Amino acid sequence: MRIWPQIILYTADEAARLGAMMKQGLIPFDELAVLYVLGRFTLTRTAAPSDLVPFVAPDMPRFDSWTVCAFGRREAACVTAGALLGGDVRVGFENNLALPNGARASSNAELVGAAVGALDVVGLRPQTADGLREEIAAAIGR
């Protein structure tokens, strides 16, 4: 069985600490996926695309795979910024209930639709679940 953990990081300091731990050989994985969490689930700390900048600054560690998620009505803008910078994105009710206009989303699908629309505007296409399964199967040699 292959295990590939995802490490959830809330601050750039945590990312730097993880990178240092990897260099010291304290992390027993050759490949590591991280999730950068932008904002928090409060009215006073919703995410903005600029929150991603400290995680991807030139002096920060680079991880094999990184994903971004965001809290608040700017979720679609945040994940679009992440995708443009080469990351994967995660969208949905787990982190956010608001559409870009501030209205409450009626479904997870509505949030995904907002993100897909934002990605489409910049020329990016989302991966489908079936497409992702095929990529994973190819990567592990199935």
PDB file of N, CA, C and O in Angstrom, residues 69-103:
ATOM      1  N   CYS A  69      -7.165  26.149  -0.568  1.00  0.00           N
ATOM      2  CA  CYS A  69      -8.584  26.316  -0.274  1.00  0.00           C
ATOM      3  C   CYS A  69      -8.731  27.639   0.448  1.00  0.00           C
ATOM      4  O   CYS A  69      -7.752  28.200   0.944  1.00  0.00           O
ATOM      5  N   ALA A  70      -9.944  28.159   0.485  1.00  0.00           N
ATOM      6  CA  ALA A  70     -10.129  29.495   1.045  1.00  0.00           C
ATOM      7  C   ALA A  70     -11.492  29.637   1.702  1.00  0.00           C
ATOM      8  O   ALA A  70     -12.465  29.022   1.275  1.00  0.00           O
ATOM      9  N   PHE A  71     -11.533  30.486   2.713  1.00  0.00           N
ATOM     10  CA  PHE A  71     -12.768  30.805   3.423  1.00  0.00           C
ATOM     11  C   PHE A  71     -13.341  32.118   2.908  1.00  0.00           C
ATOM     12  O   PHE A  71     -12.616  33.081   2.700  1.00  0.00           O
ATOM     13  N   GLY A  72     -14.643  32.155   2.711  1.00  0.00           N
ATOM     14  CA  GLY A  72     -15.320  33.403   2.398  1.00  0.00           C
ATOM     15  C   GLY A  72     -15.638  33.607   0.929  1.00  0.00           C
ATOM     16  O   GLY A  72     -15.321  32.795   0.078  1.00  0.00           O
ATOM     17  N   ARG A  73     -16.269  34.746   0.677  1.00  0.00           N
ATOM     18  CA  ARG A  73     -16.823  35.019  -0.654  1.00  0.00           C
ATOM     19  C   ARG A  73     -15.763  35.167  -1.743  1.00  0.00           C
ATOM     20  O   ARG A  73     -16.083  35.108  -2.927  1.00  0.00           O
ATOM     21  N   ARG A  74     -14.504  35.340  -1.376  1.00  0.00           N
ATOM     22  CA  ARG A  74     -13.436  35.436  -2.382  1.00  0.00           C
ATOM     23  C   ARG A  74     -12.794  34.080  -2.657  1.00  0.00           C
ATOM     24  O   ARG A  74     -11.718  34.000  -3.258  1.00  0.00           O
ATOM     25  N   GLU A  75     -13.479  33.003  -2.265  1.00  0.00           N
ATOM     26  CA  GLU A  75     -12.955  31.654  -2.485  1.00  0.00           C
ATOM     27  C   GLU A  75     -12.597  31.419  -3.947  1.00  0.00           C
ATOM     28  O   GLU A  75     -11.503  30.937  -4.257  1.00  0.00           O
ATOM     29  N   ALA A  76     -13.492  31.752  -4.867  1.00  0.00           N
ATOM     30  CA  ALA A  76     -13.234  31.512  -6.294  1.00  0.00           C
ATOM     31  C   ALA A  76     -12.015  32.294  -6.771  1.00  0.00           C
ATOM     32  O   ALA A  76     -11.188  31.770  -7.523  1.00  0.00           O
ATOM     33  N   ALA A  77     -11.853  33.528  -6.313  1.00  0.00           N
ATOM     34  CA  ALA A  77     -10.689  34.327  -6.700  1.00  0.00           C
ATOM     35  C   ALA A  77      -9.410  33.729  -6.129  1.00  0.00           C
ATOM     36  O   ALA A  77      -8.375  33.667  -6.811  1.00  0.00           O
ATOM     37  N   CYS A  78      -9.471  33.259  -4.894  1.00  0.00           N
ATOM     38  CA  CYS A  78      -8.284  32.664  -4.250  1.00  0.00           C
ATOM     39  C   CYS A  78      -7.851  31.387  -4.950  1.00  0.00           C
ATOM     40  O   CYS A  78      -6.650  31.197  -5.216  1.00  0.00           O
ATOM     41  N   VAL A  79      -8.796  30.508  -5.240  1.00  0.00           N
ATOM     42  CA  VAL A  79      -8.404  29.250  -5.875  1.00  0.00           C
ATOM     43  C   VAL A  79      -7.972  29.483  -7.322  1.00  0.00           C
ATOM     44  O   VAL A  79      -7.118  28.758  -7.832  1.00  0.00           O
ATOM     45  N   THR A  80      -8.508  30.498  -7.962  1.00  0.00           N
ATOM     46  CA  THR A  80      -8.055  30.838  -9.312  1.00  0.00           C
ATOM     47  C   THR A  80      -6.605  31.315  -9.270  1.00  0.00           C
ATOM     48  O   THR A  80      -5.783  30.908 -10.104  1.00  0.00           O
ATOM     49  N   ALA A  81      -6.279  32.141  -8.292  1.00  0.00           N
ATOM     50  CA  ALA A  81      -4.880  32.577  -8.129  1.00  0.00           C
ATOM     51  C   ALA A  81      -3.984  31.364  -7.912  1.00  0.00           C
ATOM     52  O   ALA A  81      -2.909  31.265  -8.513  1.00  0.00           O
ATOM     53  N   GLY A  82      -4.424  30.433  -7.072  1.00  0.00           N
ATOM     54  CA  GLY A  82      -3.646  29.225  -6.832  1.00  0.00           C
ATOM     55  C   GLY A  82      -3.436  28.412  -8.097  1.00  0.00           C
ATOM     56  O   GLY A  82      -2.332  27.941  -8.375  1.00  0.00           O
ATOM     57  N   ALA A  83      -4.493  28.252  -8.865  1.00  0.00           N
ATOM     58  CA  ALA A  83      -4.396  27.479 -10.103  1.00  0.00           C
ATOM     59  C   ALA A  83      -3.453  28.164 -11.098  1.00  0.00           C
ATOM     60  O   ALA A  83      -2.655  27.499 -11.766  1.00  0.00           O
ATOM     61  N   LEU A  84      -3.522  29.479 -11.188  1.00  0.00           N
ATOM     62  CA  LEU A  84      -2.643  30.213 -12.092  1.00  0.00           C
ATOM     63  C   LEU A  84      -1.172  30.076 -11.688  1.00  0.00           C
ATOM     64  O   LEU A  84      -0.281  30.153 -12.535  1.00  0.00           O
ATOM     65  N   LEU A  85      -0.935  29.852 -10.406  1.00  0.00           N
ATOM     66  CA  LEU A  85       0.434  29.693  -9.912  1.00  0.00           C
ATOM     67  C   LEU A  85       0.897  28.240  -9.907  1.00  0.00           C
ATOM     68  O   LEU A  85       1.987  27.929  -9.440  1.00  0.00           O
ATOM     69  N   GLY A  86       0.040  27.332 -10.424  1.00  0.00           N
ATOM     70  CA  GLY A  86       0.439  25.934 -10.567  1.00  0.00           C
ATOM     71  C   GLY A  86      -0.085  24.984  -9.519  1.00  0.00           C
ATOM     72  O   GLY A  86       0.287  23.810  -9.506  1.00  0.00           O
ATOM     73  N   GLY A  87      -0.939  25.455  -8.643  1.00  0.00           N
ATOM     74  CA  GLY A  87      -1.485  24.589  -7.605  1.00  0.00           C
ATOM     75  C   GLY A  87      -2.794  23.949  -8.015  1.00  0.00           C
ATOM     76  O   GLY A  87      -3.389  24.292  -9.033  1.00  0.00           O
ATOM     77  N   ASP A  88      -3.228  23.016  -7.197  1.00  0.00           N
ATOM     78  CA  ASP A  88      -4.551  22.429  -7.329  1.00  0.00           C
ATOM     79  C   ASP A  88      -5.489  23.214  -6.428  1.00  0.00           C
ATOM     80  O   ASP A  88      -5.047  24.023  -5.601  1.00  0.00           O
ATOM     81  N   VAL A  89      -6.780  22.992  -6.580  1.00  0.00           N
ATOM     82  CA  VAL A  89      -7.744  23.765  -5.791  1.00  0.00           C
ATOM     83  C   VAL A  89      -8.779  22.857  -5.147  1.00  0.00           C
ATOM     84  O   VAL A  89      -9.082  21.779  -5.658  1.00  0.00           O
ATOM     85  N   ARG A  90      -9.280  23.317  -4.011  1.00  0.00           N
ATOM     86  CA  ARG A  90     -10.357  22.618  -3.320  1.00  0.00           C
ATOM     87  C   ARG A  90     -11.412  23.653  -2.978  1.00  0.00           C
ATOM     88  O   ARG A  90     -11.115  24.707  -2.426  1.00  0.00           O
ATOM     89  N   VAL A  91     -12.652  23.342  -3.324  1.00  0.00           N
ATOM     90  CA  VAL A  91     -13.759  24.284  -3.169  1.00  0.00           C
ATOM     91  C   VAL A  91     -14.915  23.585  -2.494  1.00  0.00           C
ATOM     92  O   VAL A  91     -15.168  22.417  -2.761  1.00  0.00           O
ATOM     93  N   GLY A  92     -15.629  24.316  -1.648  1.00  0.00           N
ATOM     94  CA  GLY A  92     -16.863  23.746  -1.137  1.00  0.00           C
ATOM     95  C   GLY A  92     -17.241  24.138   0.269  1.00  0.00           C
ATOM     96  O   GLY A  92     -16.558  24.900   0.937  1.00  0.00           O
ATOM     97  N   PHE A  93     -18.368  23.576   0.683  1.00  0.00           N
ATOM     98  CA  PHE A  93     -18.983  23.915   1.964  1.00  0.00           C
ATOM     99  C   PHE A  93     -18.075  23.655   3.168  1.00  0.00           C
ATOM    100  O   PHE A  93     -18.293  24.226   4.223  1.00  0.00           O
ATOM    101  N   GLU A  94     -17.094  22.787   3.035  1.00  0.00           N
ATOM    102  CA  GLU A  94     -16.221  22.536   4.178  1.00  0.00           C
ATOM    103  C   GLU A  94     -15.567  23.832   4.653  1.00  0.00           C
ATOM    104  O   GLU A  94     -15.348  24.029   5.842  1.00  0.00           O
ATOM    105  N   ASN A  95     -15.255  24.717   3.712  1.00  0.00           N
ATOM    106  CA  ASN A  95     -14.559  25.953   4.057  1.00  0.00           C
ATOM    107  C   ASN A  95     -15.365  27.219   3.804  1.00  0.00           C
ATOM    108  O   ASN A  95     -14.954  28.281   4.239  1.00  0.00           O
ATOM    109  N   ASN A  96     -16.436  27.131   3.076  1.00  0.00           N
ATOM    110  CA  ASN A  96     -17.077  28.356   2.633  1.00  0.00           C
ATOM    111  C   ASN A  96     -18.550  28.127   2.336  1.00  0.00           C
ATOM    112  O   ASN A  96     -18.925  27.077   1.822  1.00  0.00           O
ATOM    113  N   LEU A  97     -19.362  29.124   2.630  1.00  0.00           N
ATOM    114  CA  LEU A  97     -20.793  29.073   2.312  1.00  0.00           C
ATOM    115  C   LEU A  97     -21.214  30.206   1.382  1.00  0.00           C
ATOM    116  O   LEU A  97     -22.365  30.257   0.963  1.00  0.00           O
ATOM    117  N   ALA A  98     -20.295  31.130   1.068  1.00  0.00           N
ATOM    118  CA  ALA A  98     -20.653  32.345   0.344  1.00  0.00           C
ATOM    119  C   ALA A  98     -20.207  32.317  -1.117  1.00  0.00           C
ATOM    120  O   ALA A  98     -19.109  31.892  -1.438  1.00  0.00           O
ATOM    121  N   LEU A  99     -21.072  32.835  -1.957  1.00  0.00           N
ATOM    122  CA  LEU A  99     -20.747  33.044  -3.375  1.00  0.00           C
ATOM    123  C   LEU A  99     -19.911  34.315  -3.512  1.00  0.00           C
ATOM    124  O   LEU A  99     -19.849  35.126  -2.579  1.00  0.00           O
ATOM    125  N   PRO A 100     -19.289  34.549  -4.665  1.00  0.00           N
ATOM    126  CA  PRO A 100     -18.479  35.756  -4.842  1.00  0.00           C
ATOM    127  C   PRO A 100     -19.230  37.057  -4.560  1.00  0.00           C
ATOM    128  O   PRO A 100     -18.623  38.033  -4.108  1.00  0.00           O
ATOM    129  N   ASN A 101     -20.531  37.085  -4.791  1.00  0.00           N
ATOM    130  CA  ASN A 101     -21.302  38.303  -4.524  1.00  0.00           C
ATOM    131  C   ASN A 101     -21.713  38.434  -3.061  1.00  0.00           C
ATOM    132  O   ASN A 101     -22.400  39.379  -2.682  1.00  0.00           O
ATOM    133  N   GLY A 102     -21.339  37.484  -2.222  1.00  0.00           N
ATOM    134  CA  GLY A 102     -21.655  37.532  -0.804  1.00  0.00           C
ATOM    135  C   GLY A 102     -22.910  36.776  -0.413  1.00  0.00           C
ATOM    136  O   GLY A 102     -23.150  36.539   0.767  1.00  0.00           O
ATOM    137  N   ALA A 103     -23.720  36.397  -1.400  1.00  0.00           N
ATOM    138  CA  ALA A 103     -24.941  35.635  -1.102  1.00  0.00           C
ATOM    139  C   ALA A 103     -24.582  34.235  -0.619  1.00  0.00           C
ATOM    140  O   ALA A 103     -23.542  33.688  -1.003  1.00  0.00           O
TER     141      ALA A 103
END
